[in-house]
Amino acid sequence: MSDTMDETVETMFIQHFQEESRPLAYYLKSMDGYKTVKKAFGMSQDDIIGEMKKSWLRGRGGASFPTGTKWGFIPKQSPKPKYLVCNADESEPGTFKDRDIMRYTPHLLIEGMVIGGFAIGAHVGYIYIRGEYAREAKLLDEAIDEAYEAGYLGKNILGSGFDFDLTVHRGAGAYICGEETALLNSLEGKRGEPRVKPPFPAQAGAFGGPTIVNNVETLASVPFIIKNGGDWYAKLGKLEKSGGTRLFCVSGHVKKPGVYEFASGSVTLRQIIYEHCHGILGDKKLKAVIPGGSSAPVLTADEIDVIADIEPMSKIGTMLGSAAIVVISEDYCIVKLLRRIAHFYAHESCGQCTPCREGTRWMWDIIERIEAGHGRDQDLQLLLDITENVGMKTLCALGDAAAGPVASFVKKFRADFEAHIRGGKCPNA
Amino acid sequence: MVEKILSKKFYDRMKKLEPRYPTKVALLIPALHAAQDETRWLSDAVMDEIAGYIGIHPAQVREVASFYTMFNLKPVGKYHLKLCTNVACCLRGSDEVMEHLEKKLGIKCGETTADNKITLMEEECLGACGTAPAMMLNDDYHENLDIQKMDRLLSSLE
């Protein structure tokens, strides 16, 4: 981490995203590894949470909730054990940044979790990782073994008197387990169905104990914040209430897809797509951008001068989400793409809430028939009506996530849908 | 008690994990993974054995196992090929790869070849969108796929 102290250095993670960075030896030598946890042991819990609040680190999983505030919800005293759970389910389509953190800098995550555990008074942590990341789970297991061996995990860490045990827990293929209460049910050995809230996890989470669930990137940012201070981190961000740097995942029709890191609020979508990712494949025209994972309402090519950060995105009716930017060029059928997205949500609805279970399936059916050339004139209004009856009417956000893309695609690319309905086929085909 | 299907290695692994959780039922998903690693799919007998080990009703094991797509409740081929066709992958040509696979293997997505060698499935987002299209072959990722790469991979399978 030493090279990140310099204010001219604008990235914290990405320069370490290579295989050589993984071992403990590299982390100790080149990233000042496990020095920050020692510093944290010398601070009070309130001081650590105070620095986290000052940092304006906001949850990197997609909800952008301020991490320090979330930690502050944990009761000081609890008759039941407290837990810190890392959400490594990374399943929002378009998102692939946490995988890089886990496979290249696993110790950053482990150190962040020890600090987090200490701050909230949890002695047990779990990394709930999506089942498909079998290799990353194994790499994390190896890193955890290294950390136990060296005394950074387990009993009396670095002579502090603080104990912290960390276990990797693999999911088994369910998008919904990225939702924190579904994740907790899955961790407990149940079906991954979201819970009724309240109680929120900070009151009654894993195994009934007060629990904090944070995303991988969020927890991996903690050592930087505690090392350099919350103010330092907040100032890295170029906008109010949005600190630090952030990892962006760019995919789809760009020349250079991949994970990028920028200071929060420092770049527009246009800059990301045309400068950093070198523009659209084949120098074609841009058709659309999904700016925050497939759940984020779509943007047209005219809307990409927006700053790619939490508030600016929200102001134009979409969301930064997990900062997963999916770029679509002019020659890809937008109806076909929405059909694929709708299929995904229908497949992943857990089935608990009727509006989501029925609505996602129904929307998929309608979009499928439009794509196949059997659409009816009234189908577009019907789709919009269904989105209103699914969004905000379910226990968790999957209903909203399914409704957002459908409503935005239909409203912003209505002509494409109408062309399919009237012409009986895709006008581009 | 009927004879055990799951190995000593399975039970040793579970024993090691037990102290990591405050309840035994939290071992259910790790147990299903570990069992499937040994038996390739979760037969009734395997699920019953897990139920007996954890001390829950066999129906509870099925209730959970059936929720998660990674648990195979039917036999699968020696090679389980799961091609991602979600947004980033379909933009990068996964549909063409899938079509090619179906033709070449002579099966539809969701089926297994007659020699039980390859099971072909469609997968939701694998989190490898920057290197799309991506797929899993058993536990391993293969990324930046195209038809040529897919053909090379298929011919390397024994």
Coordinates of C-alpha atoms in Angstrom, one line a residue:
Chain A
M1 CA 0.0 0.0 0.0
S2 CA 3.0 2.3 0.4
D3 CA 2.8 3.5 -3.2
T4 CA -0.8 4.5 -2.7
M5 CA 0.0 7.1 0.0
D6 CA 1.2 9.4 -2.7
E7 CA -1.7 11.7 -3.6
T8 CA -0.7 11.5 -7.3
V9 CA -1.4 7.8 -7.4
E10 CA -5.0 7.5 -8.3
T11 CA -5.6 3.8 -8.0
M12 CA -5.4 1.5 -5.1
F13 CA -6.3 -1.9 -6.4
I14 CA -5.7 -2.3 -10.1
Q15 CA -1.9 -2.1 -10.1
H16 CA -1.9 -5.3 -8.0
F17 CA -4.3 -7.2 -10.3
Q18 CA -1.8 -9.9 -11.3
E19 CA -1.0 -13.5 -10.3
E20 CA 2.2 -12.5 -8.5
S21 CA 0.3 -10.3 -6.0
R22 CA -1.5 -13.2 -4.4
P23 CA 1.0 -14.6 -1.9
L24 CA 1.2 -13.3 1.7
A25 CA 4.9 -12.4 1.0
Y26 CA 3.9 -9.9 -1.7
Y27 CA 1.1 -8.4 0.4
L28 CA 3.6 -7.8 3.3
K29 CA 6.3 -6.5 1.1
S30 CA 4.5 -4.4 -1.5
M31 CA 1.2 -3.5 0.1
D32 CA 2.3 -2.9 3.7
G33 CA 0.2 -5.9 4.5
Y34 CA -1.3 -6.4 8.0
K35 CA 0.2 -3.2 9.3
T36 CA -3.2 -1.5 9.3
V37 CA -4.9 -4.1 11.4
K38 CA -2.2 -3.5 14.0
K39 CA -3.0 0.2 13.9
A40 CA -6.7 -0.6 14.2
F41 CA -6.1 -2.6 17.3
G42 CA -4.8 0.6 18.9
M43 CA -8.0 2.4 18.1
S44 CA -11.3 2.2 19.8
Q45 CA -14.3 0.6 17.9
D46 CA -16.0 4.0 17.8
D47 CA -12.9 5.6 16.3
I48 CA -12.7 3.0 13.5
I49 CA -16.4 3.4 12.8
G50 CA -15.9 7.2 12.9
E51 CA -13.2 7.0 10.3
M52 CA -15.4 4.8 8.1
K53 CA -18.2 7.4 8.3
K54 CA -15.8 10.2 7.4
S55 CA -14.5 8.2 4.4
W56 CA -17.8 8.2 2.6
L57 CA -17.1 4.7 1.4
R58 CA -20.5 3.6 0.0
G59 CA -21.3 -0.1 -0.4
R60 CA -19.8 -1.4 -3.6
G61 CA -22.2 -4.3 -4.1
G62 CA -24.8 -2.0 -5.7
A63 CA -26.9 -0.4 -3.0
S64 CA -24.3 2.4 -2.2
F65 CA -25.3 2.5 1.4
P66 CA -22.6 4.3 3.6
T67 CA -20.5 1.5 5.1
G68 CA -19.6 3.5 8.3
T69 CA -23.3 4.1 9.0
K70 CA -24.1 0.4 8.5
W71 CA -21.4 -0.6 10.9
G72 CA -22.8 1.9 13.4
F73 CA -26.1 0.0 13.5
I74 CA -24.5 -3.0 15.3
P75 CA -25.5 -3.0 18.9
K76 CA -22.5 -2.7 21.3
Q77 CA -23.8 -5.4 23.6
S78 CA -25.5 -8.5 22.3
P79 CA -26.4 -11.7 24.0
K80 CA -25.9 -13.5 20.7
P81 CA -22.6 -13.7 18.8
K82 CA -22.1 -11.1 16.2
Y83 CA -21.0 -11.9 12.6
L84 CA -19.3 -10.2 9.7
V85 CA -20.2 -11.6 6.4
C86 CA -18.6 -10.8 3.1
N87 CA -20.9 -10.8 0.2
A88 CA -18.8 -12.4 -2.6
D89 CA -21.8 -13.7 -4.5
E90 CA -21.0 -11.3 -7.4
S91 CA -23.9 -12.3 -9.6
E92 CA -25.3 -9.1 -11.0
P93 CA -24.9 -9.6 -14.8
G94 CA -22.0 -7.5 -16.0
T95 CA -20.1 -7.5 -12.7
F96 CA -16.7 -9.1 -12.4
K97 CA -14.5 -6.9 -10.2
D98 CA -14.7 -8.8 -7.0
R99 CA -13.4 -11.9 -8.7
D100 CA -10.1 -9.9 -9.4
I101 CA -9.9 -8.8 -5.8
M102 CA -10.2 -12.4 -4.5
R103 CA -7.9 -14.0 -7.0
Y104 CA -5.2 -11.3 -7.0
T105 CA -5.3 -9.5 -3.6
P106 CA -7.1 -11.9 -1.2
H107 CA -5.1 -10.7 1.8
L108 CA -6.5 -7.2 1.3
L109 CA -10.0 -8.6 1.8
I110 CA -8.9 -10.7 4.8
E111 CA -7.2 -7.7 6.5
G112 CA -10.3 -5.6 5.8
M113 CA -12.5 -8.3 7.5
V114 CA -10.3 -8.6 10.6
I115 CA -10.5 -4.8 11.0
G116 CA -14.3 -4.9 10.3
G117 CA -14.7 -7.7 12.8
F118 CA -12.8 -5.8 15.4
A119 CA -14.8 -2.6 14.8
I120 CA -18.2 -4.3 15.2
G121 CA -17.1 -6.8 17.9
A122 CA -17.6 -9.9 15.7
H123 CA -15.3 -12.9 16.2
V124 CA -16.6 -14.9 13.4
G125 CA -16.6 -14.0 9.7
Y126 CA -17.7 -15.8 6.6
I127 CA -17.0 -15.1 2.9
Y128 CA -20.1 -16.2 1.1
I129 CA -18.7 -16.7 -2.4
R130 CA -20.8 -17.7 -5.5
G131 CA -20.4 -21.4 -6.1
E132 CA -19.2 -20.9 -9.7
Y133 CA -16.1 -19.2 -8.3
A134 CA -14.6 -22.5 -7.3
R135 CA -11.1 -21.5 -8.1
E136 CA -11.4 -18.2 -6.3
A137 CA -12.8 -20.0 -3.3
K138 CA -9.8 -22.3 -3.3
L139 CA -7.4 -19.3 -3.6
L140 CA -9.2 -17.6 -0.7
D141 CA -8.9 -20.8 1.4
E142 CA -5.1 -20.9 0.7
A143 CA -4.8 -17.2 1.6
I144 CA -6.7 -17.8 4.8
D145 CA -4.5 -20.7 5.7
E146 CA -1.5 -18.4 5.2
A147 CA -3.0 -15.8 7.4
Y148 CA -3.8 -18.3 10.2
E149 CA -0.2 -19.6 10.0
A150 CA 1.2 -16.2 10.3
G151 CA -1.1 -15.2 13.2
Y152 CA -3.3 -12.7 11.3
L153 CA -6.3 -14.9 11.9
G154 CA -7.3 -17.0 14.8
K155 CA -6.8 -16.5 18.5
N156 CA -5.1 -13.4 20.0
I157 CA -4.2 -11.8 16.6
L158 CA -0.9 -10.0 16.8
G159 CA -1.1 -10.1 20.6
S160 CA -4.1 -7.9 20.6
G161 CA -6.3 -10.3 22.6
F162 CA -8.8 -10.2 19.7
D163 CA -9.9 -13.5 18.1
F164 CA -11.3 -13.7 14.6
D165 CA -12.1 -16.9 12.6
L166 CA -12.8 -16.7 8.9
T167 CA -14.4 -19.3 6.7
V168 CA -15.1 -19.4 3.0
H169 CA -18.7 -20.6 2.3
R170 CA -19.6 -21.5 -1.3
G171 CA -23.0 -20.7 -2.7
A172 CA -24.4 -23.0 -5.3
G173 CA -25.9 -21.0 -8.2
A174 CA -28.6 -18.6 -7.2
Y175 CA -28.6 -14.9 -8.2
I176 CA -30.9 -14.1 -5.3
C177 CA -28.2 -15.0 -2.8
G178 CA -26.6 -11.7 -3.5
E179 CA -29.5 -10.2 -1.6
E180 CA -28.2 -10.1 1.9
T181 CA -31.0 -11.8 3.8
A182 CA -31.2 -14.6 1.1
L183 CA -27.5 -14.9 1.5
L184 CA -27.9 -15.3 5.3
N185 CA -30.5 -18.0 4.8
S186 CA -28.2 -19.8 2.4
L187 CA -25.4 -19.5 4.8
E188 CA -27.6 -21.1 7.4
G189 CA -28.2 -24.1 5.2
K190 CA -31.6 -23.1 3.8
R191 CA -33.1 -22.1 0.5
G192 CA -31.9 -18.7 -0.5
E193 CA -35.1 -16.9 0.0
P194 CA -35.1 -13.3 1.2
R195 CA -36.4 -12.6 4.7
V196 CA -39.0 -10.1 5.8
K197 CA -37.4 -7.0 7.1
P198 CA -37.3 -5.8 9.8
P199 CA -35.5 -7.2 11.6
F200 CA -32.5 -6.0 9.6
P201 CA -29.3 -8.1 9.7
A202 CA -27.7 -5.6 12.1
Q203 CA -30.3 -6.6 14.7
A204 CA -30.8 -10.3 13.8
G205 CA -28.8 -11.6 10.9
A206 CA -26.8 -14.8 10.6
F207 CA -27.9 -17.5 13.1
G208 CA -30.0 -14.8 14.8
G209 CA -27.0 -12.7 15.8
P210 CA -26.3 -9.0 14.8
T211 CA -24.6 -9.2 11.4
I212 CA -23.0 -6.9 9.0
V213 CA -23.0 -8.0 5.3
N214 CA -20.5 -6.1 3.1
N215 CA -19.4 -6.5 -0.5
V216 CA -15.9 -7.7 -1.3
E217 CA -14.6 -4.4 -2.7
T218 CA -16.2 -2.5 0.3
L219 CA -14.3 -4.7 2.8
A220 CA -11.1 -4.6 0.7
S221 CA -11.2 -0.8 0.8
V222 CA -11.2 -0.8 4.6
P223 CA -7.4 -1.2 5.1
F224 CA -6.7 1.9 2.9
I225 CA -9.2 4.0 4.9
I226 CA -7.9 3.0 8.3
K227 CA -4.3 3.4 7.2
N228 CA -4.7 6.9 5.7
G229 CA -7.8 8.2 7.5
G230 CA -11.4 8.7 6.5
D231 CA -10.7 12.3 5.3
W232 CA -8.0 11.2 2.9
Y233 CA -10.3 8.6 1.4
A234 CA -13.3 11.0 1.2
K235 CA -11.1 13.5 -0.7
L236 CA -10.1 10.9 -3.3
G237 CA -13.7 11.2 -4.5
K238 CA -14.5 14.2 -6.7
L239 CA -18.1 14.6 -5.5
E240 CA -19.7 15.1 -2.1
K241 CA -20.7 12.0 -0.2
S242 CA -18.8 9.6 -2.5
G243 CA -15.3 8.8 -1.4
G244 CA -12.4 6.8 -2.7
T245 CA -11.8 5.1 -5.9
R246 CA -14.1 2.5 -7.5
L247 CA -13.7 -0.5 -9.7
F248 CA -15.7 -0.4 -12.9
C249 CA -16.5 -3.5 -15.0
V250 CA -16.9 -2.8 -18.7
S251 CA -18.2 -5.4 -21.0
G252 CA -20.1 -5.8 -24.3
H253 CA -19.2 -4.0 -27.5
V254 CA -16.1 -2.0 -26.5
K255 CA -12.7 -2.6 -27.9
K256 CA -11.1 -3.0 -24.5
P257 CA -13.4 -4.5 -22.0
G258 CA -12.2 -5.2 -18.5
V259 CA -11.9 -3.9 -14.9
Y260 CA -11.0 -0.2 -14.5
E261 CA -10.4 1.9 -11.5
F262 CA -11.2 5.6 -11.2
A263 CA -11.6 8.1 -8.4
S264 CA -15.3 8.3 -7.5
G265 CA -17.1 10.9 -9.6
S266 CA -14.1 11.7 -11.8
V267 CA -15.2 10.2 -15.2
T268 CA -18.2 10.3 -17.4
L269 CA -19.6 7.2 -19.2
R270 CA -18.5 8.7 -22.5
Q271 CA -14.9 9.0 -21.2
I272 CA -15.0 5.4 -19.9
I273 CA -16.3 4.0 -23.2
Y274 CA -14.4 6.1 -25.7
E275 CA -11.2 7.1 -24.0
H276 CA -10.4 4.2 -21.6
C277 CA -12.1 1.4 -23.5
H278 CA -11.1 2.8 -26.9
G279 CA -14.6 3.0 -28.3
I280 CA -17.1 0.7 -29.9
L281 CA -16.0 -2.6 -31.6
G282 CA -15.7 -2.1 -35.4
D283 CA -16.1 1.7 -34.8
K284 CA -19.8 1.2 -35.0
K285 CA -22.3 3.6 -33.5
L286 CA -23.3 3.3 -29.9
K287 CA -26.9 2.1 -29.3
A288 CA -27.3 1.8 -25.6
V289 CA -25.5 1.5 -22.3
I290 CA -26.6 -0.5 -19.2
P291 CA -24.7 1.5 -16.6
G292 CA -24.9 -0.5 -13.4
G293 CA -25.5 -4.2 -14.0
S294 CA -28.5 -5.6 -15.8
S295 CA -30.9 -4.3 -13.2
A296 CA -30.1 -0.7 -13.9
P297 CA -32.4 1.1 -16.3
V298 CA -30.8 1.4 -19.7
L299 CA -29.4 4.7 -21.2
T300 CA -29.4 5.8 -24.8
A301 CA -26.4 7.0 -26.7
D302 CA -27.4 10.6 -26.0
E303 CA -27.3 10.1 -22.2
I304 CA -23.6 9.1 -21.7
D305 CA -22.2 12.5 -20.7
V306 CA -23.3 11.8 -17.2
I307 CA -20.7 11.4 -14.5
A308 CA -20.5 7.7 -13.6
D309 CA -21.2 8.0 -10.0
I310 CA -24.0 7.4 -7.5
E311 CA -25.9 10.7 -7.4
P312 CA -25.5 11.8 -11.0
M313 CA -26.8 8.4 -12.2
S314 CA -29.7 8.4 -9.9
K315 CA -30.6 11.9 -11.1
I316 CA -31.1 10.7 -14.6
G317 CA -33.3 7.8 -13.5
T318 CA -30.8 5.0 -13.5
M319 CA -28.2 3.7 -11.0
L320 CA -24.5 3.1 -10.7
G321 CA -25.3 -0.2 -9.0
S322 CA -22.3 -2.4 -9.1
A323 CA -20.6 -0.1 -11.6
A324 CA -21.0 -2.8 -14.3
I325 CA -21.2 -1.0 -17.6
V326 CA -22.5 -3.1 -20.5
V327 CA -22.1 -1.4 -23.9
I328 CA -24.4 -2.2 -26.8
S329 CA -23.6 -1.2 -30.4
E330 CA -26.1 -0.2 -33.1
D331 CA -26.3 -3.6 -34.8
Y332 CA -27.4 -5.7 -31.9
C333 CA -31.2 -6.2 -31.5
I334 CA -32.4 -4.4 -28.4
V335 CA -35.5 -6.6 -28.2
K336 CA -33.4 -9.7 -28.3
L337 CA -31.2 -8.3 -25.5
L338 CA -34.2 -7.5 -23.3
R339 CA -35.6 -10.9 -24.0
R340 CA -32.4 -12.4 -22.6
I341 CA -32.5 -10.1 -19.5
A342 CA -36.2 -10.9 -18.9
H343 CA -35.4 -14.6 -19.1
F344 CA -32.7 -14.2 -16.5
Y345 CA -35.0 -12.6 -13.9
A346 CA -37.8 -15.1 -14.6
H347 CA -35.2 -17.9 -14.0
E348 CA -33.8 -16.3 -10.8
S349 CA -37.0 -15.2 -9.1
C350 CA -37.1 -17.2 -5.9
G351 CA -40.9 -17.6 -6.2
Q352 CA -41.8 -16.3 -2.7
C353 CA -43.7 -13.2 -3.8
T354 CA -46.4 -13.6 -6.4
P355 CA -45.9 -10.3 -8.3
C356 CA -42.2 -11.3 -9.0
R357 CA -42.8 -15.0 -9.6
E358 CA -45.7 -14.4 -12.0
G359 CA -44.6 -11.0 -13.4
T360 CA -41.1 -11.9 -14.4
R361 CA -42.4 -15.0 -16.3
W362 CA -45.1 -13.0 -17.9
M363 CA -42.8 -10.2 -19.1
W364 CA -40.4 -12.8 -20.5
D365 CA -43.3 -14.5 -22.4
I366 CA -44.4 -11.2 -23.9
I367 CA -41.0 -10.1 -25.0
E368 CA -40.3 -13.5 -26.4
R369 CA -43.4 -13.3 -28.6
I370 CA -42.5 -9.8 -29.7
E371 CA -39.1 -10.9 -30.7
A372 CA -40.5 -13.9 -32.5
G373 CA -42.7 -11.6 -34.6
H374 CA -46.0 -12.5 -32.9
G375 CA -46.3 -9.3 -30.8
R376 CA -49.6 -7.4 -30.5
D377 CA -50.1 -3.7 -30.5
Q378 CA -51.3 -3.7 -26.9
D379 CA -48.2 -5.6 -25.7
L380 CA -46.0 -2.6 -24.9
Q381 CA -48.6 -1.0 -22.7
L382 CA -49.2 -4.4 -21.1
L383 CA -45.5 -4.7 -20.4
L384 CA -45.4 -1.3 -18.8
D385 CA -48.4 -2.1 -16.6
I386 CA -46.8 -5.3 -15.4
T387 CA -43.6 -3.5 -14.5
E388 CA -45.7 -1.2 -12.3
N389 CA -47.2 -4.2 -10.6
V390 CA -43.9 -5.9 -10.0
G391 CA -41.6 -3.1 -8.9
M392 CA -41.7 -2.1 -5.2
K393 CA -44.3 -4.8 -4.5
T394 CA -42.0 -7.6 -3.3
L395 CA -40.0 -8.5 -0.2
C396 CA -36.6 -7.9 -1.9
A397 CA -35.3 -5.8 -4.8
L398 CA -35.4 -8.5 -7.4
G399 CA -38.9 -7.3 -8.5
D400 CA -37.6 -3.8 -9.0
A401 CA -34.5 -5.2 -10.7
A402 CA -36.6 -7.1 -13.2
A403 CA -39.0 -4.2 -13.8
G404 CA -36.4 -1.5 -14.3
P405 CA -34.8 -2.8 -17.5
V406 CA -38.2 -3.7 -19.1
A407 CA -39.7 -0.3 -18.5
S408 CA -36.7 1.6 -19.6
F409 CA -36.0 -0.5 -22.7
V410 CA -39.6 -0.2 -23.8
K411 CA -39.8 3.6 -23.1
K412 CA -36.4 4.5 -24.6
F413 CA -36.4 2.1 -27.6
R414 CA -40.1 1.9 -28.3
A415 CA -39.6 2.3 -32.1
D416 CA -37.5 -1.0 -32.1
F417 CA -40.3 -2.9 -30.3
E418 CA -42.9 -1.4 -32.6
A419 CA -40.9 -2.4 -35.6
H420 CA -40.9 -6.0 -34.4
I421 CA -44.6 -5.9 -33.7
R422 CA -45.6 -4.3 -37.0
G423 CA -43.0 -6.0 -39.3
G424 CA -43.3 -9.4 -37.7
K425 CA -39.5 -9.6 -37.5
C426 CA -36.4 -7.8 -36.4
P427 CA -35.7 -4.9 -38.8
N428 CA -32.0 -5.4 -38.4
A429 CA -32.1 -9.1 -39.3
Chain B
M1 CA -28.0 -48.5 8.5
V2 CA -27.2 -49.1 4.9
E3 CA -23.7 -49.0 3.7
K4 CA -22.2 -45.5 3.3
I5 CA -21.7 -44.1 -0.2
L6 CA -19.7 -41.1 0.8
S7 CA -16.1 -41.5 1.5
K8 CA -14.0 -41.1 4.7
K9 CA -12.6 -38.0 3.0
F10 CA -16.1 -36.5 2.9
Y11 CA -16.6 -37.2 6.6
D12 CA -13.2 -35.9 7.5
R13 CA -13.8 -32.7 5.6
M14 CA -17.2 -32.2 7.4
K15 CA -15.6 -32.9 10.7
K16 CA -13.1 -30.1 10.0
L17 CA -15.9 -27.7 9.1
E18 CA -18.2 -28.5 12.0
P19 CA -16.6 -26.1 14.5
R20 CA -16.8 -23.3 12.0
Y21 CA -20.5 -23.0 12.3
P22 CA -22.9 -22.6 15.3
T23 CA -25.4 -25.0 13.8
K24 CA -25.0 -28.3 12.1
V25 CA -27.5 -27.6 9.4
A26 CA -25.2 -24.8 8.1
L27 CA -23.1 -27.7 6.8
L28 CA -25.8 -28.7 4.4
I29 CA -24.6 -26.7 1.4
P30 CA -20.9 -27.5 2.0
A31 CA -21.9 -31.2 2.4
L32 CA -23.9 -31.1 -0.9
H33 CA -20.9 -29.7 -2.7
A34 CA -18.5 -32.2 -1.2
A35 CA -20.8 -35.1 -2.0
Q36 CA -21.3 -34.0 -5.5
D37 CA -17.5 -33.7 -5.9
E38 CA -17.4 -37.4 -5.2
T39 CA -20.5 -38.7 -6.9
R40 CA -21.0 -36.2 -9.8
W41 CA -24.7 -36.0 -9.0
L42 CA -27.0 -36.2 -5.9
S43 CA -28.9 -39.4 -5.9
D44 CA -31.7 -40.0 -3.4
A45 CA -29.3 -42.3 -1.5
V46 CA -26.6 -39.6 -1.3
M47 CA -29.1 -37.0 -0.1
D48 CA -30.5 -39.5 2.5
E49 CA -27.0 -40.1 3.8
I50 CA -26.4 -36.4 4.1
A51 CA -29.7 -36.0 6.0
G52 CA -28.6 -38.8 8.4
Y53 CA -25.3 -37.2 9.0
I54 CA -26.7 -33.7 9.7
G55 CA -29.7 -35.0 11.5
I56 CA -32.5 -33.4 9.4
H57 CA -35.4 -34.9 7.5
P58 CA -34.4 -36.1 4.0
A59 CA -37.1 -33.8 2.6
Q60 CA -35.2 -30.8 4.0
V61 CA -32.1 -31.8 2.0
R62 CA -34.1 -32.0 -1.2
E63 CA -35.9 -28.7 -0.5
V64 CA -32.5 -27.0 -0.3
A65 CA -30.7 -29.0 -3.0
S66 CA -33.4 -28.3 -5.5
F67 CA -33.2 -24.5 -5.0
Y68 CA -29.6 -24.2 -6.3
T69 CA -28.8 -24.7 -9.9
M70 CA -25.3 -26.1 -9.3
F71 CA -26.6 -29.2 -7.6
N72 CA -27.3 -32.0 -10.1
L73 CA -30.4 -33.9 -9.2
K74 CA -30.0 -36.0 -12.3
P75 CA -26.9 -37.8 -13.7
V76 CA -24.6 -35.6 -15.8
G77 CA -21.9 -36.5 -18.3
K78 CA -18.2 -36.8 -17.5
Y79 CA -17.8 -33.2 -18.8
H80 CA -20.4 -30.8 -17.6
L81 CA -20.3 -27.8 -20.0
K82 CA -22.1 -24.7 -18.9
L83 CA -22.1 -21.9 -21.4
C84 CA -23.0 -18.4 -20.1
T85 CA -25.5 -16.8 -22.4
N86 CA -26.4 -13.8 -20.2
V87 CA -26.1 -10.1 -21.4
A88 CA -22.3 -9.7 -21.8
C89 CA -21.8 -13.1 -23.3
C90 CA -24.7 -12.9 -25.7
L91 CA -23.4 -9.5 -27.0
R92 CA -20.1 -11.3 -27.6
G93 CA -21.5 -14.2 -29.6
S94 CA -22.5 -16.9 -27.1
D95 CA -25.6 -17.7 -29.1
E96 CA -23.5 -18.7 -32.1
V97 CA -21.3 -20.8 -29.8
M98 CA -24.3 -22.5 -28.3
E99 CA -25.8 -23.2 -31.8
H100 CA -22.5 -24.7 -32.9
L101 CA -22.2 -26.9 -29.8
E102 CA -25.8 -28.2 -30.2
K103 CA -25.0 -29.1 -33.8
K104 CA -21.6 -30.6 -33.2
L105 CA -22.7 -32.7 -30.2
G106 CA -26.0 -33.6 -31.7
I107 CA -27.9 -32.7 -28.5
K108 CA -30.0 -29.8 -27.3
C109 CA -29.1 -27.5 -24.5
G110 CA -30.0 -29.4 -21.3
E111 CA -29.2 -32.8 -22.7
T112 CA -26.3 -35.3 -22.3
T113 CA -24.6 -37.1 -25.2
A114 CA -25.6 -40.8 -25.7
D115 CA -22.1 -41.9 -24.5
N116 CA -22.6 -39.9 -21.3
K117 CA -19.5 -37.9 -22.1
I118 CA -20.8 -34.3 -22.3
T119 CA -23.8 -32.6 -20.7
L120 CA -24.6 -29.2 -22.3
M121 CA -26.2 -26.5 -20.3
E122 CA -26.9 -22.8 -20.5
E123 CA -25.6 -20.8 -17.5
E124 CA -26.6 -17.4 -16.1
C125 CA -23.9 -14.7 -15.7
L126 CA -20.6 -16.3 -14.6
G127 CA -18.9 -13.0 -13.6
A128 CA -16.5 -13.2 -16.5
C129 CA -18.1 -10.5 -18.6
G130 CA -14.8 -8.8 -19.5
T131 CA -13.6 -12.0 -21.2
A132 CA -17.0 -13.0 -22.7
P133 CA -18.2 -15.4 -23.9
A134 CA -17.3 -17.6 -20.9
M135 CA -18.2 -21.1 -19.8
M136 CA -17.5 -23.6 -17.1
L137 CA -16.2 -27.0 -17.9
N138 CA -16.8 -28.9 -14.7
D139 CA -15.2 -26.5 -12.1
D140 CA -13.0 -24.6 -14.6
Y141 CA -13.6 -21.4 -16.4
H142 CA -12.9 -21.0 -20.1
E143 CA -13.1 -17.5 -21.4
N144 CA -12.9 -15.4 -24.6
L145 CA -14.5 -18.3 -26.4
D146 CA -15.3 -18.6 -30.1
I147 CA -16.2 -21.5 -32.3
Q148 CA -12.5 -22.3 -33.1
K149 CA -11.5 -22.3 -29.4
M150 CA -14.5 -24.4 -28.6
D151 CA -13.6 -27.0 -31.2
R152 CA -10.1 -27.2 -29.9
L153 CA -11.4 -27.7 -26.4
L154 CA -13.9 -30.3 -27.4
S155 CA -11.3 -32.3 -29.2
S156 CA -9.0 -32.3 -26.2
L157 CA -11.6 -34.0 -24.0
E158 CA -11.0 -37.7 -23.5

